[in-house]
Amino acid sequence: YTLSLHDALPILPHRPTASACSADSSVVATGLEDGSVVVWDTALRSEVHVLQKHAAPVSHVALQPGAGKRMLLSLAEDRTLHCYDLSSDAETGQGKLVFRRRLPAEIAPSWLRFTASVPLVLLADAACVRTFDCSGELIATLQPDAGSALQLAARGGCAYSDSARASLLCVQTLCVQTA
C-alpha cells in the first residue's frame, strides 16, 4: 500500500483555492476560500500552522525553495500579499507575518514565485513582472517594450537572445520572453 497525499491530510473546513508543495514534499500549503492559509507537515500528517487570514479568498500560494529559512507567500483576490516566516525560530518564525502589502488596483496578478537563490519575490500580471525584496518593498519592474508579449516559465534552461523578433531575459528561475 502506498500512502498518497489524500490519505495523509484531513478534510479542509473550506474549499481550497490555491496550493503549493515544497520541493521535498515535506510541506504543503493550502489557501482557502475563507482567506486562511493552512500549512501541513506531510510526515506528521497534521497541520502545523493556520496563518493570519486574508479578507478575501486566497488566489496564489508560493513556498520559498531551498533549505534554510522557509518563507511562504499568499495572495488574495483583494490583491493583499502576505509573507510568512515558517522557520522554527521562536522570535521570527513559526508562522509569523513578515509583511503585508496591498497591491495597486491596476495589478491583476497571474503568477507569484520566490526566486531560488536570492530572497526575492516575483509577481507577474499581463503587463509586467514586479520584484519585491523580502520586506515587501518594490525594488524593480520588468516591462516588455510596447507591442511585445510577456510569456513566463517557472523553470527550465534560459539563454539570452536578441534579434529583430525576440529577446529573452532570465532572472533566477524566471524566464521572461518578449516576442
C-alpha positions as semicolon CSV with decimal commas, in nm:
position;residue;x (nm);y (nm);z (nm)
1;Y;0,000;0,000;0,000
2;T;0,139;0,340;-0,099
3;L;0,041;0,640;0,110
4;S;-0,100;0,919;-0,103
5;L;-0,128;1,286;-0,013
6;H;-0,505;1,235;0,002
7;D;-0,451;0,975;0,276
8;A;-0,206;1,196;0,463
9;L;-0,411;1,514;0,504
10;P;-0,750;1,561;0,670
11;I;-1,052;1,723;0,509
12;L;-1,034;2,102;0,496
13;P;-1,307;2,319;0,655
14;H;-1,335;2,545;0,347
15;R;-1,287;2,499;-0,026
16;P;-0,919;2,508;-0,133
17;T;-0,840;2,783;-0,385
18;A;-0,459;2,761;-0,417
19;S;-0,179;2,531;-0,307
20;A;0,196;2,484;-0,312
21;C;0,424;2,195;-0,218
22;S;0,785;2,215;-0,105
23;A;1,046;2,059;-0,335
24;D;1,096;1,768;-0,096
25;S;0,718;1,725;-0,046
26;S;0,753;1,764;0,330
27;V;0,532;2,075;0,344
28;V;0,204;2,154;0,169
29;A;0,044;2,499;0,193
30;T;-0,321;2,542;0,100
31;G;-0,505;2,871;0,052
32;L;-0,874;2,854;0,131
33;E;-1,190;3,028;0,019
34;D;-1,232;3,190;0,363
35;G;-0,894;3,369;0,324
36;S;-0,690;3,146;0,554
37;V;-0,375;2,953;0,467
38;V;-0,310;2,614;0,624
39;V;0,041;2,465;0,630
40;W;0,073;2,087;0,662
41;D;0,364;1,865;0,758
42;T;0,318;1,557;0,539
43;A;0,543;1,336;0,756
44;L;0,338;1,416;1,068
45;R;0,012;1,411;0,870
46;S;-0,105;1,721;1,050
47;E;-0,139;2,094;1,017
48;V;0,148;2,290;1,167
49;H;0,023;2,645;1,104
50;V;-0,305;2,819;1,033
51;L;-0,185;3,158;0,917
52;Q;-0,336;3,504;0,961
53;K;-0,639;3,533;0,736
54;H;-0,684;3,749;0,431
55;A;-1,013;3,936;0,394
56;A;-1,078;3,759;0,061
57;P;-1,022;3,411;-0,086
58;V;-0,657;3,317;-0,144
59;S;-0,570;3,307;-0,515
60;H;-0,195;3,219;-0,506
61;V;0,042;3,046;-0,264
62;A;0,420;3,006;-0,302
63;L;0,686;2,844;-0,083
64;Q;1,046;2,961;-0,086
65;P;1,261;2,691;-0,249
66;G;1,578;2,553;-0,095
67;A;1,697;2,475;0,253
68;G;1,726;2,711;0,545
69;K;1,472;2,975;0,631
70;R;1,133;2,875;0,495
71;M;0,907;3,155;0,378
72;L;0,555;3,141;0,237
73;L;0,370;3,392;0,020
74;S;-0,006;3,418;-0,012
75;L;-0,200;3,650;-0,237
76;A;-0,574;3,707;-0,205
77;E;-0,835;3,813;-0,458
78;D;-0,841;4,161;-0,297
79;R;-0,471;4,198;-0,400
80;T;-0,324;4,172;-0,050
81;L;0,013;3,999;-0,046
82;H;0,123;3,832;0,279
83;C;0,466;3,685;0,355
84;Y;0,511;3,447;0,649
85;D;0,820;3,300;0,815
86;L;0,763;2,926;0,865
87;S;1,102;2,855;1,021
88;S;1,122;2,711;1,371
89;D;1,284;3,029;1,508
90;A;1,080;3,126;1,816
91;E;1,134;3,501;1,767
92;T;1,069;3,548;1,394
93;G;0,930;3,218;1,266
94;Q;0,654;2,973;1,347
95;G;0,411;3,129;1,101
96;K;0,466;3,493;1,195
97;L;0,366;3,757;0,941
98;V;0,676;3,920;0,787
99;F;0,491;4,174;0,573
100;R;0,151;4,260;0,431
101;R;0,120;4,472;0,117
102;R;-0,188;4,594;-0,064
103;L;-0,115;4,594;-0,438
104;P;-0,250;4,875;-0,659
105;A;-0,590;4,823;-0,820
106;E;-0,444;4,811;-1,174
107;I;-0,245;4,496;-1,093
108;A;-0,420;4,168;-1,173
109;P;-0,158;3,909;-1,067
110;S;-0,145;3,583;-1,257
111;W;0,186;3,446;-1,127
112;L;0,366;3,451;-0,790
113;R;0,706;3,297;-0,707
114;F;1,012;3,321;-0,484
115;T;1,345;3,320;-0,663
116;A;1,562;3,017;-0,590
117;S;1,895;3,153;-0,469
118;V;1,828;3,510;-0,353
119;P;1,542;3,626;-0,129
120;L;1,325;3,797;-0,389
121;V;0,953;3,779;-0,461
122;L;0,836;3,785;-0,823
123;L;0,479;3,884;-0,906
124;A;0,355;3,900;-1,265
125;D;0,047;4,019;-1,443
126;A;-0,022;4,055;-1,816
127;A;0,181;4,378;-1,837
128;C;0,498;4,325;-1,631
129;V;0,689;4,139;-1,362
130;R;0,739;4,317;-1,031
131;T;1,028;4,225;-0,800
132;F;0,996;4,273;-0,423
133;D;1,252;4,218;-0,150
134;C;1,158;4,001;0,148
135;S;1,037;4,300;0,345
136;G;0,776;4,367;0,077
137;E;0,939;4,671;-0,084
138;L;0,910;4,701;-0,462
139;I;1,266;4,712;-0,600
140;A;1,221;4,662;-0,975
141;T;0,965;4,632;-1,254
142;L;1,043;4,434;-1,568
143;Q;0,829;4,554;-1,855
144;P;0,849;4,445;-2,221
145;D;0,875;4,700;-2,499
146;A;0,548;4,830;-2,645
147;G;0,388;4,575;-2,877
148;S;0,570;4,282;-2,714
149;A;0,402;3,990;-2,539
150;L;0,506;3,870;-2,194
151;Q;0,547;3,492;-2,156
152;L;0,654;3,332;-1,828
153;A;0,807;2,995;-1,745
154;A;0,862;2,874;-1,389
155;R;1,161;2,650;-1,457
156;G;1,393;2,547;-1,734
157;G;1,706;2,643;-1,913
158;C;1,737;3,002;-2,020
159;A;1,964;3,175;-2,266
160;Y;1,995;3,536;-2,367
161;S;1,885;3,613;-2,720
162;D;1,849;3,942;-2,900
163;S;1,716;3,950;-3,252
164;A;1,468;4,151;-3,455
165;R;1,185;3,923;-3,343
166;A;1,257;3,822;-2,984
167;S;1,459;3,885;-2,673
168;L;1,488;3,673;-2,362
169;L;1,567;3,789;-2,010
170;C;1,630;3,549;-1,722
171;V;1,604;3,619;-1,352
172;Q;1,696;3,311;-1,145
173;T;1,423;3,055;-1,224
174;L;1,205;3,307;-1,405
175;C;1,223;3,336;-1,781
176;V;1,058;3,639;-1,936
177;Q;1,027;3,622;-2,310
178;T;0,921;3,915;-2,523
179;A;0,826;3,850;-2,879
